[in-house]
Amino acid sequence: FPPFVDDCTLPTFFGFLPLLRKILIRERIDIVHGHQATSNLAQECLFHASTLGLKTVYTDHSLFGFADAASIHVNKLLNFFLTNVDHAICVS
């Protein structure tokens, strides 16, 4: 996939689920933590972990405005992915 911001690719959503599920079960993971708003790996792991009934935590280290198309896009992605996060930590 072509990069859209910070050289991160568009999420693969369900293509990654079988591998992540296998790892989460094998390693007996209870909590999944993610950070970096533009990290597709973090967003996918949080999304799938929530779907599998695991606790999720997201730490946000950045602020995105509405001055350009990339920031608006990232805000919309975060709005989608963070609706099912159990806890959020905001770092200024």
CSV table of N, CA, C and O in Angstrom, one decimal:
chain,number,residue,atom,x,y,z
A,1,PHE,N,0.8,-1.2,0.0
A,1,PHE,CA,0.0,0.0,0.0
A,1,PHE,C,0.9,1.2,0.0
A,1,PHE,O,1.9,1.3,0.6
A,2,PRO,N,0.4,2.3,-0.6
A,2,PRO,CA,1.2,3.5,-0.6
A,2,PRO,C,1.1,4.2,0.8
A,2,PRO,O,0.1,4.1,1.4
A,3,PRO,N,2.2,4.9,1.2
A,3,PRO,CA,2.1,5.6,2.5
A,3,PRO,C,1.2,6.8,2.4
A,3,PRO,O,1.0,7.4,1.3
A,4,PHE,N,0.6,7.2,3.5
A,4,PHE,CA,-0.3,8.4,3.5
A,4,PHE,C,0.3,9.5,4.4
A,4,PHE,O,0.0,10.6,4.2
A,5,VAL,N,0.9,9.2,5.5
A,5,VAL,CA,1.6,10.2,6.3
A,5,VAL,C,2.6,9.4,7.2
A,5,VAL,O,2.4,8.3,7.6
A,6,ASP,N,3.8,10.0,7.4
A,6,ASP,CA,4.9,9.5,8.2
A,6,ASP,C,5.3,8.1,7.7
A,6,ASP,O,5.7,7.2,8.5
A,7,ASP,N,5.2,7.8,6.4
A,7,ASP,CA,5.6,6.5,5.9
A,7,ASP,C,4.8,5.3,6.5
A,7,ASP,O,5.3,4.2,6.5
A,8,CYS,N,3.6,5.5,6.9
A,8,CYS,CA,2.8,4.4,7.4
A,8,CYS,C,1.8,4.0,6.3
A,8,CYS,O,1.4,4.9,5.6
A,9,THR,N,1.5,2.8,6.3
A,9,THR,CA,0.6,2.3,5.2
A,9,THR,C,-0.8,2.2,5.7
A,9,THR,O,-1.1,2.2,6.9
A,10,LEU,N,-1.7,2.1,4.8
A,10,LEU,CA,-3.1,1.9,5.1
A,10,LEU,C,-3.3,0.6,5.8
A,10,LEU,O,-2.6,-0.4,5.5
A,11,PRO,N,-4.2,0.5,6.8
A,11,PRO,CA,-4.4,-0.7,7.6
A,11,PRO,C,-4.8,-1.9,6.7
A,11,PRO,O,-5.6,-1.7,5.7
A,12,THR,N,-4.5,-3.1,7.1
A,12,THR,CA,-4.9,-4.3,6.3
A,12,THR,C,-6.1,-4.9,7.0
A,12,THR,O,-6.7,-5.9,6.5
A,13,PHE,N,-6.5,-4.4,8.1
A,13,PHE,CA,-7.7,-4.9,8.9
A,13,PHE,C,-7.7,-6.4,9.1
A,13,PHE,O,-6.9,-6.9,9.9
A,14,PHE,N,-8.5,-7.1,8.4
A,14,PHE,CA,-8.7,-8.5,8.7
A,14,PHE,C,-7.7,-9.4,8.2
A,14,PHE,O,-7.6,-10.6,8.6
A,15,GLY,N,-6.8,-9.0,7.3
A,15,GLY,CA,-5.7,-9.8,6.9
A,15,GLY,C,-4.7,-10.1,8.0
A,15,GLY,O,-4.0,-11.2,8.0
A,16,PHE,N,-4.6,-9.3,9.0
A,16,PHE,CA,-3.7,-9.4,10.1
A,16,PHE,C,-4.3,-10.2,11.3
A,16,PHE,O,-3.6,-10.7,12.1
A,17,LEU,N,-5.6,-10.3,11.3
A,17,LEU,CA,-6.3,-10.9,12.5
A,17,LEU,C,-5.8,-12.3,12.8
A,17,LEU,O,-5.5,-12.6,14.0
A,18,PRO,N,-5.7,-13.3,11.9
A,18,PRO,CA,-5.3,-14.6,12.2
A,18,PRO,C,-3.9,-14.7,12.9
A,18,PRO,O,-3.8,-15.4,13.9
A,19,LEU,N,-3.0,-13.9,12.4
A,19,LEU,CA,-1.6,-13.9,13.0
A,19,LEU,C,-1.7,-13.3,14.4
A,19,LEU,O,-1.1,-13.9,15.3
A,20,LEU,N,-2.3,-12.2,14.5
A,20,LEU,CA,-2.4,-11.5,15.8
A,20,LEU,C,-3.1,-12.4,16.9
A,20,LEU,O,-2.7,-12.5,18.0
A,21,ARG,N,-4.2,-13.0,16.5
A,21,ARG,CA,-5.0,-13.8,17.4
A,21,ARG,C,-4.1,-15.0,17.9
A,21,ARG,O,-4.1,-15.3,19.1
A,22,LYS,N,-3.3,-15.6,17.0
A,22,LYS,CA,-2.4,-16.7,17.4
A,22,LYS,C,-1.4,-16.2,18.4
A,22,LYS,O,-1.1,-16.9,19.4
A,23,ILE,N,-0.8,-15.0,18.2
A,23,ILE,CA,0.2,-14.5,19.1
A,23,ILE,C,-0.4,-14.2,20.4
A,23,ILE,O,0.1,-14.5,21.5
A,24,LEU,N,-1.6,-13.5,20.4
A,24,LEU,CA,-2.3,-13.2,21.7
A,24,LEU,C,-2.6,-14.4,22.5
A,24,LEU,O,-2.5,-14.4,23.8
A,25,ILE,N,-3.1,-15.4,21.9
A,25,ILE,CA,-3.5,-16.6,22.6
A,25,ILE,C,-2.2,-17.4,23.1
A,25,ILE,O,-2.1,-17.8,24.2
A,26,ARG,N,-1.2,-17.5,22.2
A,26,ARG,CA,0.0,-18.2,22.6
A,26,ARG,C,0.7,-17.6,23.7
A,26,ARG,O,1.2,-18.3,24.6
A,27,GLU,N,0.8,-16.3,23.7
A,27,GLU,CA,1.5,-15.5,24.7
A,27,GLU,C,0.7,-15.2,26.0
A,27,GLU,O,1.2,-14.5,26.9
A,28,ARG,N,-0.6,-15.6,25.9
A,28,ARG,CA,-1.5,-15.3,27.0
A,28,ARG,C,-1.6,-13.8,27.4
A,28,ARG,O,-1.5,-13.4,28.6
A,29,ILE,N,-1.8,-13.0,26.4
A,29,ILE,CA,-1.8,-11.5,26.6
A,29,ILE,C,-3.2,-11.1,27.2
A,29,ILE,O,-4.2,-11.6,26.8
A,30,ASP,N,-3.1,-10.3,28.2
A,30,ASP,CA,-4.3,-9.8,28.9
A,30,ASP,C,-4.7,-8.3,28.5
A,30,ASP,O,-5.8,-8.0,28.4
A,31,ILE,N,-3.6,-7.5,28.3
A,31,ILE,CA,-3.8,-6.1,28.0
A,31,ILE,C,-3.0,-5.8,26.7
A,31,ILE,O,-1.8,-6.1,26.6
A,32,VAL,N,-3.6,-5.0,25.8
A,32,VAL,CA,-2.9,-4.6,24.6
A,32,VAL,C,-2.8,-3.1,24.7
A,32,VAL,O,-3.8,-2.4,24.9
A,33,HIS,N,-1.5,-2.6,24.6
A,33,HIS,CA,-1.3,-1.1,24.6
A,33,HIS,C,-0.7,-0.6,23.3
A,33,HIS,O,0.1,-1.3,22.7
A,34,GLY,N,-1.2,0.5,22.8
A,34,GLY,CA,-0.7,1.0,21.6
A,34,GLY,C,-0.5,2.5,21.7
A,34,GLY,O,-1.2,3.2,22.5
A,35,HIS,N,0.3,3.1,20.9
A,35,HIS,CA,0.5,4.5,20.8
A,35,HIS,C,1.0,4.9,19.4
A,35,HIS,O,1.3,4.0,18.6
A,36,GLN,N,1.1,6.1,19.1
A,36,GLN,CA,1.5,6.7,17.8
A,36,GLN,C,0.3,6.6,16.9
A,36,GLN,O,-0.1,5.6,16.4
A,37,ALA,N,-0.3,7.7,16.7
A,37,ALA,CA,-1.6,7.9,16.0
A,37,ALA,C,-1.5,7.3,14.5
A,37,ALA,O,-2.5,6.8,14.0
A,38,THR,N,-0.3,7.4,13.9
A,38,THR,CA,-0.2,7.0,12.5
A,38,THR,C,0.4,5.6,12.4
A,38,THR,O,0.7,5.2,11.3
A,39,SER,N,0.4,4.8,13.5
A,39,SER,CA,0.9,3.5,13.4
A,39,SER,C,-0.2,2.5,13.1
A,39,SER,O,-1.1,2.3,13.9
A,40,ASN,N,-0.2,1.9,11.9
A,40,ASN,CA,-1.3,1.0,11.5
A,40,ASN,C,-1.2,-0.3,12.4
A,40,ASN,O,-2.2,-0.9,12.7
A,41,LEU,N,0.0,-0.7,12.8
A,41,LEU,CA,0.1,-1.8,13.7
A,41,LEU,C,-0.6,-1.6,15.0
A,41,LEU,O,-1.3,-2.5,15.5
A,42,ALA,N,-0.3,-0.5,15.6
A,42,ALA,CA,-1.0,-0.2,16.9
A,42,ALA,C,-2.5,-0.1,16.8
A,42,ALA,O,-3.2,-0.7,17.6
A,43,GLN,N,-3.0,0.5,15.7
A,43,GLN,CA,-4.4,0.7,15.6
A,43,GLN,C,-5.1,-0.7,15.3
A,43,GLN,O,-6.1,-1.0,15.8
A,44,GLU,N,-4.4,-1.5,14.5
A,44,GLU,CA,-5.0,-2.8,14.2
A,44,GLU,C,-5.0,-3.7,15.4
A,44,GLU,O,-5.9,-4.4,15.6
A,45,CYS,N,-3.9,-3.7,16.2
A,45,CYS,CA,-3.8,-4.5,17.4
A,45,CYS,C,-4.9,-4.1,18.4
A,45,CYS,O,-5.5,-5.0,19.0
A,46,LEU,N,-5.1,-2.9,18.6
A,46,LEU,CA,-6.1,-2.4,19.5
A,46,LEU,C,-7.5,-2.8,19.0
A,46,LEU,O,-8.3,-3.3,19.8
A,47,PHE,N,-7.7,-2.7,17.7
A,47,PHE,CA,-9.0,-3.0,17.2
A,47,PHE,C,-9.3,-4.5,17.3
A,47,PHE,O,-10.4,-4.9,17.8
A,48,HIS,N,-8.4,-5.3,17.0
A,48,HIS,CA,-8.6,-6.8,17.0
A,48,HIS,C,-8.6,-7.3,18.5
A,48,HIS,O,-9.4,-8.2,18.8
A,49,ALA,N,-7.8,-6.7,19.4
A,49,ALA,CA,-7.8,-7.1,20.8
A,49,ALA,C,-9.1,-6.8,21.4
A,49,ALA,O,-9.6,-7.6,22.2
A,50,SER,N,-9.7,-5.6,21.1
A,50,SER,CA,-11.0,-5.3,21.6
A,50,SER,C,-12.0,-6.3,21.1
A,50,SER,O,-12.9,-6.7,21.9
A,51,THR,N,-12.0,-6.7,19.8
A,51,THR,CA,-12.9,-7.6,19.3
A,51,THR,C,-12.8,-9.0,19.9
A,51,THR,O,-13.8,-9.7,20.1
A,52,LEU,N,-11.5,-9.3,20.4
A,52,LEU,CA,-11.3,-10.6,21.0
A,52,LEU,C,-11.6,-10.6,22.5
A,52,LEU,O,-11.4,-11.5,23.2
A,53,GLY,N,-12.1,-9.4,23.0
A,53,GLY,CA,-12.4,-9.3,24.4
A,53,GLY,C,-11.3,-9.0,25.4
A,53,GLY,O,-11.5,-9.1,26.6
A,54,LEU,N,-10.2,-8.5,24.9
A,54,LEU,CA,-9.0,-8.2,25.7
A,54,LEU,C,-9.1,-6.7,26.1
A,54,LEU,O,-9.7,-5.9,25.4
A,55,LYS,N,-8.5,-6.3,27.2
A,55,LYS,CA,-8.5,-4.9,27.6
A,55,LYS,C,-7.5,-4.2,26.7
A,55,LYS,O,-6.4,-4.7,26.3
A,56,THR,N,-7.8,-2.9,26.4
A,56,THR,CA,-7.0,-2.1,25.5
A,56,THR,C,-6.7,-0.7,26.2
A,56,THR,O,-7.5,-0.2,26.8
A,57,VAL,N,-5.5,-0.3,25.9
A,57,VAL,CA,-5.0,1.1,26.4
A,57,VAL,C,-4.3,1.8,25.2
A,57,VAL,O,-3.5,1.2,24.5
A,58,TYR,N,-4.7,3.0,25.0
A,58,TYR,CA,-4.0,3.8,24.0
A,58,TYR,C,-3.4,5.1,24.6
A,58,TYR,O,-4.0,5.7,25.4
A,59,THR,N,-2.2,5.4,24.2
A,59,THR,CA,-1.5,6.6,24.7
A,59,THR,C,-1.3,7.5,23.5
A,59,THR,O,-0.7,7.1,22.5
A,60,ASP,N,-1.8,8.7,23.6
A,60,ASP,CA,-1.6,9.7,22.5
A,60,ASP,C,-0.5,10.7,22.9
A,60,ASP,O,-0.6,11.3,23.9
A,61,HIS,N,0.4,10.8,21.9
A,61,HIS,CA,1.6,11.7,22.2
A,61,HIS,C,1.5,12.9,21.3
A,61,HIS,O,2.5,13.7,21.2
A,62,SER,N,0.5,13.1,20.5
A,62,SER,CA,0.5,14.1,19.5
A,62,SER,C,-0.9,14.8,19.4
A,62,SER,O,-1.9,14.3,19.9
A,63,LEU,N,-0.9,16.0,18.8
A,63,LEU,CA,-2.1,16.7,18.6
A,63,LEU,C,-2.2,17.0,17.0
A,63,LEU,O,-1.2,17.4,16.4
A,64,PHE,N,-3.3,16.6,16.5
A,64,PHE,CA,-3.5,16.9,15.1
A,64,PHE,C,-4.6,17.9,14.9
A,64,PHE,O,-5.7,17.8,15.5
A,65,GLY,N,-4.4,19.0,14.2
A,65,GLY,CA,-5.4,20.0,14.0
A,65,GLY,C,-6.2,19.7,12.8
A,65,GLY,O,-6.4,18.5,12.4
A,66,PHE,N,-6.8,20.7,12.2
A,66,PHE,CA,-7.6,20.5,11.0
A,66,PHE,C,-7.1,21.4,9.9
A,66,PHE,O,-7.9,21.8,9.0
A,67,ALA,N,-5.8,21.7,9.9
A,67,ALA,CA,-5.3,22.7,8.9
A,67,ALA,C,-5.0,22.0,7.6
A,67,ALA,O,-4.9,22.7,6.6
A,68,ASP,N,-4.8,20.7,7.5
A,68,ASP,CA,-4.5,20.1,6.3
A,68,ASP,C,-5.3,18.7,6.1
A,68,ASP,O,-5.8,18.2,7.1
A,69,ALA,N,-5.3,18.2,5.0
A,69,ALA,CA,-6.0,17.0,4.7
A,69,ALA,C,-5.5,15.8,5.5
A,69,ALA,O,-6.2,14.9,6.0
A,70,ALA,N,-4.2,15.7,5.6
A,70,ALA,CA,-3.6,14.5,6.4
A,70,ALA,C,-4.0,14.5,7.8
A,70,ALA,O,-4.4,13.5,8.4
A,71,SER,N,-4.0,15.7,8.5
A,71,SER,CA,-4.5,15.8,9.9
A,71,SER,C,-6.0,15.4,10.0
A,71,SER,O,-6.3,14.7,11.0
A,72,ILE,N,-6.8,15.9,9.1
A,72,ILE,CA,-8.2,15.6,9.1
A,72,ILE,C,-8.4,14.1,9.0
A,72,ILE,O,-9.2,13.4,9.7
A,73,HIS,N,-7.6,13.5,8.1
A,73,HIS,CA,-7.7,12.0,7.8
A,73,HIS,C,-7.3,11.2,9.1
A,73,HIS,O,-8.0,10.3,9.5
A,74,VAL,N,-6.2,11.6,9.7
A,74,VAL,CA,-5.7,10.9,10.9
A,74,VAL,C,-6.8,11.1,12.0
A,74,VAL,O,-7.0,10.1,12.8
A,75,ASN,N,-7.4,12.3,12.2
A,75,ASN,CA,-8.4,12.5,13.2
A,75,ASN,C,-9.6,11.5,13.0
A,75,ASN,O,-10.1,11.0,13.9
A,76,LYS,N,-10.0,11.4,11.7
A,76,LYS,CA,-11.1,10.5,11.4
A,76,LYS,C,-10.7,9.0,11.7
A,76,LYS,O,-11.6,8.2,12.2
A,77,LEU,N,-9.5,8.6,11.4
A,77,LEU,CA,-9.1,7.3,11.7
A,77,LEU,C,-9.0,7.0,13.2
A,77,LEU,O,-9.5,6.0,13.7
A,78,LEU,N,-8.5,8.0,14.0
A,78,LEU,CA,-8.5,7.9,15.4
A,78,LEU,C,-9.9,7.8,16.0
A,78,LEU,O,-10.2,7.0,16.9
A,79,ASN,N,-10.8,8.6,15.5
A,79,ASN,CA,-12.2,8.5,15.9
A,79,ASN,C,-12.8,7.1,15.8
A,79,ASN,O,-13.5,6.6,16.6
A,80,PHE,N,-12.5,6.5,14.6
A,80,PHE,CA,-13.0,5.1,14.4
A,80,PHE,C,-12.3,4.1,15.3
A,80,PHE,O,-13.0,3.3,15.9
A,81,PHE,N,-11.0,4.1,15.4
A,81,PHE,CA,-10.3,3.1,16.1
A,81,PHE,C,-10.4,3.2,17.6
A,81,PHE,O,-10.3,2.3,18.4
A,82,LEU,N,-10.5,4.5,18.1
A,82,LEU,CA,-10.5,4.7,19.6
A,82,LEU,C,-11.9,4.5,20.2
A,82,LEU,O,-12.0,4.7,21.5
A,83,THR,N,-12.9,4.3,19.5
A,83,THR,CA,-14.2,4.1,20.1
A,83,THR,C,-14.4,2.9,21.0
A,83,THR,O,-15.2,2.9,21.9
A,84,ASN,N,-13.6,1.9,20.8
A,84,ASN,CA,-13.6,0.7,21.6
A,84,ASN,C,-12.5,0.5,22.6
A,84,ASN,O,-12.3,-0.5,23.2
A,85,VAL,N,-11.6,1.5,22.7
A,85,VAL,CA,-10.5,1.4,23.6
A,85,VAL,C,-11.0,1.6,25.1
A,85,VAL,O,-11.8,2.4,25.4
A,86,ASP,N,-10.5,0.7,26.0
A,86,ASP,CA,-11.0,0.8,27.4
A,86,ASP,C,-10.4,2.0,28.1
A,86,ASP,O,-11.2,2.6,28.9
A,87,HIS,N,-9.2,2.3,27.9
A,87,HIS,CA,-8.6,3.5,28.6
A,87,HIS,C,-7.7,4.3,27.6
A,87,HIS,O,-7.0,3.7,26.7
A,88,ALA,N,-7.7,5.6,27.7
A,88,ALA,CA,-6.8,6.4,26.9
A,88,ALA,C,-6.0,7.3,27.8
A,88,ALA,O,-6.4,7.8,28.8
A,89,ILE,N,-4.7,7.4,27.5
A,89,ILE,CA,-3.7,8.3,28.2
A,89,ILE,C,-3.3,9.3,27.2
A,89,ILE,O,-2.8,9.1,26.1
A,90,CYS,N,-3.4,10.6,27.6
A,90,CYS,CA,-3.0,11.7,26.8
A,90,CYS,C,-1.8,12.4,27.4
A,90,CYS,O,-1.8,12.8,28.5
A,91,VAL,N,-0.7,12.5,26.6
A,91,VAL,CA,0.6,13.0,27.0
A,91,VAL,C,0.8,14.3,26.2
A,91,VAL,O,0.7,14.3,25.0
A,92,SER,N,1.0,15.4,26.9
A,92,SER,CA,1.3,16.7,26.2
A,92,SER,C,2.7,16.9,25.9
A,92,SER,O,3.6,16.2,26.4
